[in-house]
Amino acid sequence: MPVDELSSTFSALADPTRRAILERLAHGQATVNELAEPFDVTLQAVSKHLKVLERAGLVTRDRVAQQRPARLRGRPLADAADWLARYRQFFEESFDRLEEHLRAVQTADRVELVDD
Amino acid sequence: MPVDELSSTFSALADPTRRAILERLAHGQATVNELAEPFDVTLQAVSKHLKVLERAGLVTRDRVAQQRPARLRGRPLADAADWLARYRQFFEESFDRLEEHLRAVQTADRVELVDD
């Protein structure tokens, strides 16, 4: 059960349909019908995904006549992006170290083969 | 059950201890003992979190004598950062639109009060 906001955000992002819904909502609010159209999913499935996104605070629902269009809340996504961006430098440095290590190992192997 | 790599990554990130473990590993490989030390968690809990991170491909375990130090795999984290960065512009634009809307509504309210 994630309790902190970052955990709720990452948990909500852990589904390709939910990410696609967020991408669509980034271009403007949409009803459940509009959201279901481009995806091969039922209205019920979209409603369920919207509930997860709403609980995680990534989406709010308005009330317009009989409709309840969904709208993106960008702030939690920006916070998640910030967390990853902050550590990106370290992640990339850790690649570089690994690549250097692999190159060193491969070079050592070649030297050994030549020596044989 | 997340199947695609991005979903696995976001799912693994949905826990504050797992994120803290990744932050620690970004500075270099560490054993389970070393990872457990700064956190108020048992060795068993750290092992369990490492298993989740390993299944998601964010961590690999080496074998050095009797130890199995964990090492960060940065690539999936960079991919997750890329996904969020790609949509950041839209998220931020959607903030701006919301803020503009709120300002407009507040201004309209004030005008209405003055008119009364």
PDB file of C-alpha atoms in Angstrom:
ATOM      1  CA  MET A   1       0.000   0.000   0.000  1.00  0.00           C
ATOM      2  CA  PRO A   2       1.845   3.126  -1.108  1.00  0.00           C
ATOM      3  CA  VAL A   3       1.218   6.056   1.228  1.00  0.00           C
ATOM      4  CA  ASP A   4       3.642   8.787   0.165  1.00  0.00           C
ATOM      5  CA  GLU A   5       2.782  10.851  -2.902  1.00  0.00           C
ATOM      6  CA  LEU A   6       5.782   9.784  -5.010  1.00  0.00           C
ATOM      7  CA  SER A   7       4.969   6.104  -4.421  1.00  0.00           C
ATOM      8  CA  SER A   8       1.312   6.682  -5.389  1.00  0.00           C
ATOM      9  CA  THR A   9       2.423   8.468  -8.550  1.00  0.00           C
ATOM     10  CA  PHE A  10       4.884   5.746  -9.625  1.00  0.00           C
ATOM     11  CA  SER A  11       2.312   3.069  -8.815  1.00  0.00           C
ATOM     12  CA  ALA A  12      -0.306   4.814 -10.990  1.00  0.00           C
ATOM     13  CA  LEU A  13       2.248   5.063 -13.840  1.00  0.00           C
ATOM     14  CA  ALA A  14       2.899   1.295 -13.730  1.00  0.00           C
ATOM     15  CA  ASP A  15       0.323   0.526 -16.438  1.00  0.00           C
ATOM     16  CA  PRO A  16       0.551   1.246 -20.196  1.00  0.00           C
ATOM     17  CA  THR A  17      -3.158   2.169 -20.569  1.00  0.00           C
ATOM     18  CA  ARG A  18      -2.976   4.606 -17.638  1.00  0.00           C
ATOM     19  CA  ARG A  19       0.130   6.216 -19.146  1.00  0.00           C
ATOM     20  CA  ALA A  20      -1.670   6.515 -22.495  1.00  0.00           C
ATOM     21  CA  ILE A  21      -4.681   8.125 -20.741  1.00  0.00           C
ATOM     22  CA  LEU A  22      -2.347  10.678 -19.112  1.00  0.00           C
ATOM     23  CA  GLU A  23      -0.722  11.410 -22.483  1.00  0.00           C
ATOM     24  CA  ARG A  24      -4.186  12.027 -23.987  1.00  0.00           C
ATOM     25  CA  LEU A  25      -5.221  14.259 -21.042  1.00  0.00           C
ATOM     26  CA  ALA A  26      -1.999  16.268 -21.418  1.00  0.00           C
ATOM     27  CA  HIS A  27      -3.604  17.628 -24.602  1.00  0.00           C
ATOM     28  CA  GLY A  28      -6.821  18.660 -22.820  1.00  0.00           C
ATOM     29  CA  GLN A  29      -9.681  17.303 -20.716  1.00  0.00           C
ATOM     30  CA  ALA A  30     -11.711  14.355 -22.031  1.00  0.00           C
ATOM     31  CA  THR A  31     -14.782  12.297 -21.128  1.00  0.00           C
ATOM     32  CA  VAL A  32     -14.653   8.545 -20.468  1.00  0.00           C
ATOM     33  CA  ASN A  33     -16.141   7.980 -23.954  1.00  0.00           C
ATOM     34  CA  GLU A  34     -13.473  10.126 -25.598  1.00  0.00           C
ATOM     35  CA  LEU A  35     -10.753   8.357 -23.611  1.00  0.00           C
ATOM     36  CA  ALA A  36     -12.015   4.861 -24.464  1.00  0.00           C
ATOM     37  CA  GLU A  37     -12.259   5.525 -28.219  1.00  0.00           C
ATOM     38  CA  PRO A  38      -8.580   5.242 -29.290  1.00  0.00           C
ATOM     39  CA  PHE A  39      -7.892   2.314 -26.939  1.00  0.00           C
ATOM     40  CA  ASP A  40      -9.038  -1.241 -27.306  1.00  0.00           C
ATOM     41  CA  VAL A  41     -10.621  -1.192 -23.839  1.00  0.00           C
ATOM     42  CA  THR A  42     -14.154  -1.044 -22.431  1.00  0.00           C
ATOM     43  CA  LEU A  43     -15.684   2.059 -20.814  1.00  0.00           C
ATOM     44  CA  GLN A  44     -15.604   0.113 -17.522  1.00  0.00           C
ATOM     45  CA  ALA A  45     -11.855  -0.457 -17.857  1.00  0.00           C
ATOM     46  CA  VAL A  46     -11.268   3.255 -18.575  1.00  0.00           C
ATOM     47  CA  SER A  47     -13.420   4.220 -15.561  1.00  0.00           C
ATOM     48  CA  LYS A  48     -11.392   1.879 -13.363  1.00  0.00           C
ATOM     49  CA  HIS A  49      -8.083   3.315 -14.601  1.00  0.00           C
ATOM     50  CA  LEU A  50      -9.408   6.863 -14.063  1.00  0.00           C
ATOM     51  CA  LYS A  51     -10.299   5.962 -10.459  1.00  0.00           C
ATOM     52  CA  VAL A  52      -6.702   4.793  -9.852  1.00  0.00           C
ATOM     53  CA  LEU A  53      -5.361   8.001 -11.424  1.00  0.00           C
ATOM     54  CA  GLU A  54      -7.813  10.103  -9.396  1.00  0.00           C
ATOM     55  CA  ARG A  55      -6.867   8.382  -6.105  1.00  0.00           C
ATOM     56  CA  ALA A  56      -3.194   9.048  -6.928  1.00  0.00           C
ATOM     57  CA  GLY A  57      -4.057  12.726  -7.514  1.00  0.00           C
ATOM     58  CA  LEU A  58      -2.997  12.674 -11.186  1.00  0.00           C
ATOM     59  CA  VAL A  59      -6.487  13.377 -12.487  1.00  0.00           C
ATOM     60  CA  THR A  60      -9.523  15.353 -11.308  1.00  0.00           C
ATOM     61  CA  ARG A  61     -13.067  14.967 -12.579  1.00  0.00           C
ATOM     62  CA  ASP A  62     -15.222  17.975 -13.362  1.00  0.00           C
ATOM     63  CA  ARG A  63     -18.991  17.996 -13.562  1.00  0.00           C
ATOM     64  CA  VAL A  64     -20.388  19.481 -16.776  1.00  0.00           C
ATOM     65  CA  ALA A  65     -24.105  18.736 -17.296  1.00  0.00           C
ATOM     66  CA  GLN A  66     -24.335  14.903 -17.286  1.00  0.00           C
ATOM     67  CA  GLN A  67     -20.641  14.514 -18.080  1.00  0.00           C
ATOM     68  CA  ARG A  68     -17.660  14.158 -15.787  1.00  0.00           C
ATOM     69  CA  PRO A  69     -14.665  15.060 -17.982  1.00  0.00           C
ATOM     70  CA  ALA A  70     -11.271  14.125 -16.574  1.00  0.00           C
ATOM     71  CA  ARG A  71      -8.482  16.670 -16.315  1.00  0.00           C
ATOM     72  CA  LEU A  72      -4.762  16.123 -15.751  1.00  0.00           C
ATOM     73  CA  ARG A  73      -3.094  17.312 -12.557  1.00  0.00           C
ATOM     74  CA  GLY A  74       0.487  17.884 -13.618  1.00  0.00           C
ATOM     75  CA  ARG A  75       2.157  18.609 -10.277  1.00  0.00           C
ATOM     76  CA  PRO A  76       2.665  14.983  -9.039  1.00  0.00           C
ATOM     77  CA  LEU A  77       4.049  14.020 -12.463  1.00  0.00           C
ATOM     78  CA  ALA A  78       6.476  16.936 -12.325  1.00  0.00           C
ATOM     79  CA  ASP A  79       7.589  15.755  -8.858  1.00  0.00           C
ATOM     80  CA  ALA A  80       8.185  12.224 -10.206  1.00  0.00           C
ATOM     81  CA  ALA A  81      10.146  13.681 -13.134  1.00  0.00           C
ATOM     82  CA  ASP A  82      12.188  15.723 -10.644  1.00  0.00           C
ATOM     83  CA  TRP A  83      13.054  12.636  -8.588  1.00  0.00           C
ATOM     84  CA  LEU A  84      14.293  10.755 -11.678  1.00  0.00           C
ATOM     85  CA  ALA A  85      16.085  13.813 -13.085  1.00  0.00           C
ATOM     86  CA  ARG A  86      17.913  14.382  -9.789  1.00  0.00           C
ATOM     87  CA  TYR A  87      19.374  10.854  -9.887  1.00  0.00           C
ATOM     88  CA  ARG A  88      19.809  10.669 -13.647  1.00  0.00           C
ATOM     89  CA  GLN A  89      23.384  11.930 -13.362  1.00  0.00           C
ATOM     90  CA  PHE A  90      24.231   9.071 -10.975  1.00  0.00           C
ATOM     91  CA  PHE A  91      22.402   6.477 -13.087  1.00  0.00           C
ATOM     92  CA  GLU A  92      24.327   7.613 -16.151  1.00  0.00           C
ATOM     93  CA  GLU A  93      27.625   7.670 -14.284  1.00  0.00           C
ATOM     94  CA  SER A  94      26.915   4.129 -13.105  1.00  0.00           C
ATOM     95  CA  PHE A  95      26.406   3.080 -16.811  1.00  0.00           C
ATOM     96  CA  ASP A  96      29.698   4.644 -17.701  1.00  0.00           C
ATOM     97  CA  ARG A  97      31.477   2.808 -14.901  1.00  0.00           C
ATOM     98  CA  LEU A  98      29.885  -0.476 -15.992  1.00  0.00           C
ATOM     99  CA  GLU A  99      30.794   0.097 -19.641  1.00  0.00           C
ATOM    100  CA  GLU A 100      34.382   0.922 -18.684  1.00  0.00           C
ATOM    101  CA  HIS A 101      34.509  -2.239 -16.578  1.00  0.00           C
ATOM    102  CA  LEU A 102      33.157  -4.372 -19.455  1.00  0.00           C
ATOM    103  CA  ARG A 103      35.638  -2.849 -21.882  1.00  0.00           C
ATOM    104  CA  ALA A 104      38.484  -3.519 -19.410  1.00  0.00           C
ATOM    105  CA  VAL A 105      37.364  -7.147 -18.966  1.00  0.00           C
ATOM    106  CA  GLN A 106      37.060  -7.668 -22.743  1.00  0.00           C
ATOM    107  CA  THR A 107      40.493  -6.145 -23.325  1.00  0.00           C
ATOM    108  CA  ALA A 108      41.972  -8.375 -20.605  1.00  0.00           C
ATOM    109  CA  ASP A 109      40.346 -11.429 -22.252  1.00  0.00           C
ATOM    110  CA  ARG A 110      41.836 -10.515 -25.625  1.00  0.00           C
ATOM    111  CA  VAL A 111      45.285  -9.993 -24.119  1.00  0.00           C
ATOM    112  CA  GLU A 112      45.024 -13.396 -22.448  1.00  0.00           C
ATOM    113  CA  LEU A 113      44.055 -15.059 -25.761  1.00  0.00           C
ATOM    114  CA  VAL A 114      46.992 -13.431 -27.543  1.00  0.00           C
ATOM    115  CA  ASP A 115      49.334 -14.570 -24.779  1.00  0.00           C
ATOM    116  CA  ASP A 116      48.225 -18.202 -25.050  1.00  0.00           C
TER     117      ASP A 116
ATOM    118  CA  MET B   1       1.019  -7.892 -13.289  1.00  0.00           C
ATOM    119  CA  PRO B   2       3.087  -5.381 -15.214  1.00  0.00           C
ATOM    120  CA  VAL B   3       4.652  -6.906 -18.329  1.00  0.00           C
ATOM    121  CA  ASP B   4       6.244  -4.041 -20.247  1.00  0.00           C
ATOM    122  CA  GLU B   5       9.574  -2.688 -19.009  1.00  0.00           C
ATOM    123  CA  LEU B   6       8.351   0.844 -18.223  1.00  0.00           C
ATOM    124  CA  SER B   7       5.513  -0.543 -16.074  1.00  0.00           C
ATOM    125  CA  SER B   8       7.940  -2.828 -14.204  1.00  0.00           C
ATOM    126  CA  THR B   9      10.242   0.127 -13.576  1.00  0.00           C
ATOM    127  CA  PHE B  10       7.485   2.444 -12.291  1.00  0.00           C
ATOM    128  CA  SER B  11       6.081  -0.380 -10.147  1.00  0.00           C
ATOM    129  CA  ALA B  12       9.517  -0.993  -8.568  1.00  0.00           C
ATOM    130  CA  LEU B  13       9.857   2.751  -7.881  1.00  0.00           C
ATOM    131  CA  ALA B  14       6.528   2.821  -5.982  1.00  0.00           C
ATOM    132  CA  ASP B  15       8.157   2.283  -2.583  1.00  0.00           C
ATOM    133  CA  PRO B  16      10.251   4.768  -0.553  1.00  0.00           C
ATOM    134  CA  THR B  17      12.731   2.134   0.748  1.00  0.00           C
ATOM    135  CA  ARG B  18      13.327   0.788  -2.754  1.00  0.00           C
ATOM    136  CA  ARG B  19      13.949   4.325  -4.030  1.00  0.00           C
ATOM    137  CA  ALA B  20      16.389   4.920  -1.142  1.00  0.00           C
ATOM    138  CA  ILE B  21      18.202   1.647  -2.008  1.00  0.00           C
ATOM    139  CA  LEU B  22      18.544   2.799  -5.634  1.00  0.00           C
ATOM    140  CA  GLU B  23      19.886   6.178  -4.474  1.00  0.00           C
ATOM    141  CA  ARG B  24      22.486   4.364  -2.350  1.00  0.00           C
ATOM    142  CA  LEU B  25      23.448   2.034  -5.221  1.00  0.00           C
ATOM    143  CA  ALA B  26      23.838   5.028  -7.547  1.00  0.00           C
ATOM    144  CA  HIS B  27      26.961   5.789  -5.491  1.00  0.00           C
ATOM    145  CA  GLY B  28      28.399   2.282  -5.927  1.00  0.00           C
ATOM    146  CA  GLN B  29      27.638  -1.401  -5.321  1.00  0.00           C
ATOM    147  CA  ALA B  30      26.703  -2.535  -1.805  1.00  0.00           C
ATOM    148  CA  THR B  31      25.990  -5.716   0.121  1.00  0.00           C
ATOM    149  CA  VAL B  32      22.647  -6.403   1.842  1.00  0.00           C
ATOM    150  CA  ASN B  33      24.332  -5.563   5.193  1.00  0.00           C
ATOM    151  CA  GLU B  34      25.595  -2.236   3.884  1.00  0.00           C
ATOM    152  CA  LEU B  35      22.179  -1.448   2.415  1.00  0.00           C
ATOM    153  CA  ALA B  36      20.298  -2.293   5.620  1.00  0.00           C
ATOM    154  CA  GLU B  37      22.538  -0.186   7.878  1.00  0.00           C
ATOM    155  CA  PRO B  38      21.200   3.346   7.200  1.00  0.00           C
ATOM    156  CA  PHE B  39      17.564   2.183   7.035  1.00  0.00           C
ATOM    157  CA  ASP B  40      15.388   1.099   9.891  1.00  0.00           C
ATOM    158  CA  VAL B  41      14.610  -2.227   8.197  1.00  0.00           C
ATOM    159  CA  THR B  42      15.614  -5.856   8.650  1.00  0.00           C
ATOM    160  CA  LEU B  43      18.060  -7.702   6.374  1.00  0.00           C
ATOM    161  CA  GLN B  44      15.086  -9.799   5.262  1.00  0.00           C
ATOM    162  CA  ALA B  45      13.178  -6.685   4.209  1.00  0.00           C
ATOM    163  CA  VAL B  46      16.179  -5.378   2.239  1.00  0.00           C
ATOM    164  CA  SER B  47      16.587  -8.792   0.534  1.00  0.00           C
ATOM    165  CA  LYS B  48      12.931  -8.747  -0.432  1.00  0.00           C
ATOM    166  CA  HIS B  49      13.177  -5.226  -1.860  1.00  0.00           C
ATOM    167  CA  LEU B  50      16.332  -6.225  -3.773  1.00  0.00           C
ATOM    168  CA  LYS B  51      14.462  -9.172  -5.296  1.00  0.00           C
ATOM    169  CA  VAL B  52      11.741  -6.794  -6.569  1.00  0.00           C
ATOM    170  CA  LEU B  53      14.403  -4.447  -7.990  1.00  0.00           C
ATOM    171  CA  GLU B  54      16.252  -7.398  -9.571  1.00  0.00           C
ATOM    172  CA  ARG B  55      13.069  -8.769 -11.186  1.00  0.00           C
ATOM    173  CA  ALA B  56      12.404  -5.285 -12.606  1.00  0.00           C
ATOM    174  CA  GLY B  57      15.952  -5.233 -14.024  1.00  0.00           C
ATOM    175  CA  LEU B  58      17.028  -2.209 -11.951  1.00  0.00           C
ATOM    176  CA  VAL B  59      19.631  -4.153  -9.980  1.00  0.00           C
ATOM    177  CA  THR B  60      21.985  -7.065 -10.662  1.00  0.00           C
ATOM    178  CA  ARG B  61      23.735  -9.173  -8.025  1.00  0.00           C
ATOM    179  CA  ASP B  62      27.385 -10.097  -8.339  1.00  0.00           C
ATOM    180  CA  ARG B  63      29.090 -12.982  -6.579  1.00  0.00           C
ATOM    181  CA  VAL B  64      32.217 -12.024  -4.672  1.00  0.00           C
ATOM    182  CA  ALA B  65      33.423 -14.737  -2.268  1.00  0.00           C
ATOM    183  CA  GLN B  66      30.479 -15.334   0.112  1.00  0.00           C
ATOM    184  CA  GLN B  67      28.913 -11.963  -0.716  1.00  0.00           C
ATOM    185  CA  ARG B  68      26.416 -11.003  -3.367  1.00  0.00           C
ATOM    186  CA  PRO B  69      26.798  -7.221  -3.689  1.00  0.00           C
ATOM    187  CA  ALA B  70      24.008  -5.445  -5.561  1.00  0.00           C
ATOM    188  CA  ARG B  71      24.741  -3.125  -8.463  1.00  0.00           C
ATOM    189  CA  LEU B  72      22.472  -0.558 -10.125  1.00  0.00           C
ATOM    190  CA  ARG B  73      21.364  -0.993 -13.744  1.00  0.00           C
ATOM    191  CA  GLY B  74      20.740   2.556 -14.890  1.00  0.00           C
ATOM    192  CA  ARG B  75      19.195   1.992 -18.323  1.00  0.00           C
ATOM    193  CA  PRO B  76      15.553   1.275 -17.226  1.00  0.00           C
ATOM    194  CA  LEU B  77      15.669   4.335 -14.925  1.00  0.00           C
ATOM    195  CA  ALA B  78      16.907   6.486 -17.788  1.00  0.00           C
ATOM    196  CA  ASP B  79      14.001   5.171 -19.920  1.00  0.00           C
ATOM    197  CA  ALA B  80      11.504   6.091 -17.163  1.00  0.00           C
ATOM    198  CA  ALA B  81      13.097   9.548 -16.876  1.00  0.00           C
ATOM    199  CA  ASP B  82      12.795   9.908 -20.662  1.00  0.00           C
ATOM    200  CA  TRP B  83       9.073   9.064 -20.594  1.00  0.00           C
ATOM    201  CA  LEU B  84       8.377  11.681 -17.922  1.00  0.00           C
ATOM    202  CA  ALA B  85      10.668  14.256 -19.559  1.00  0.00           C
ATOM    203  CA  ARG B  86       8.919  13.808 -22.914  1.00  0.00           C
ATOM    204  CA  TYR B  87       5.548  14.688 -21.374  1.00  0.00           C
ATOM    205  CA  ARG B  88       6.847  17.249 -18.898  1.00  0.00           C
ATOM    206  CA  GLN B  89       6.191  20.060 -21.366  1.00  0.00           C
ATOM    207  CA  PHE B  90       2.528  19.010 -21.637  1.00  0.00           C
ATOM    208  CA  PHE B  91       2.168  18.550 -17.865  1.00  0.00           C
ATOM    209  CA  GLU B  92       3.581  22.010 -17.296  1.00  0.00           C
ATOM    210  CA  GLU B  93       1.412  23.536 -20.009  1.00  0.00           C
ATOM    211  CA  SER B  94      -1.603  21.919 -18.390  1.00  0.00           C
ATOM    212  CA  PHE B  95      -0.655  23.580 -15.055  1.00  0.00           C
ATOM    213  CA  ASP B  96      -0.393  26.913 -16.776  1.00  0.00           C
ATOM    214  CA  ARG B  97      -3.796  26.476 -18.406  1.00  0.00           C
ATOM    215  CA  LEU B  98      -5.317  25.538 -15.037  1.00  0.00           C
ATOM    216  CA  GLU B  99      -3.709  28.495 -13.280  1.00  0.00           C
ATOM    217  CA  GLU B 100      -4.933  30.852 -15.998  1.00  0.00           C
ATOM    218  CA  HIS B 101      -8.412  29.394 -15.669  1.00  0.00           C
ATOM    219  CA  LEU B 102      -8.387  29.830 -11.865  1.00  0.00           C
ATOM    220  CA  ARG B 103      -7.175  33.409 -12.196  1.00  0.00           C
ATOM    221  CA  ALA B 104      -9.889  34.121 -14.762  1.00  0.00           C
ATOM    222  CA  VAL B 105     -12.581  32.617 -12.493  1.00  0.00           C
ATOM    223  CA  GLN B 106     -11.338  34.589  -9.470  1.00  0.00           C
ATOM    224  CA  THR B 107     -11.259  37.818 -11.494  1.00  0.00           C
ATOM    225  CA  ALA B 108     -14.790  37.139 -12.777  1.00  0.00           C
ATOM    226  CA  ASP B 109     -15.952  36.571  -9.171  1.00  0.00           C
ATOM    227  CA  ARG B 110     -14.447  39.849  -8.053  1.00  0.00           C
ATOM    228  CA  VAL B 111     -16.007  41.738 -10.977  1.00  0.00           C
ATOM    229  CA  GLU B 112     -19.372  40.216 -10.074  1.00  0.00           C
ATOM    230  CA  LEU B 113     -19.011  41.345  -6.432  1.00  0.00           C
ATOM    231  CA  VAL B 114     -18.110  44.894  -7.501  1.00  0.00           C
ATOM    232  CA  ASP B 115     -21.113  44.922  -9.860  1.00  0.00           C
ATOM    233  CA  ASP B 116     -23.547  43.944  -7.081  1.00  0.00           C
TER     234      ASP B 116
END
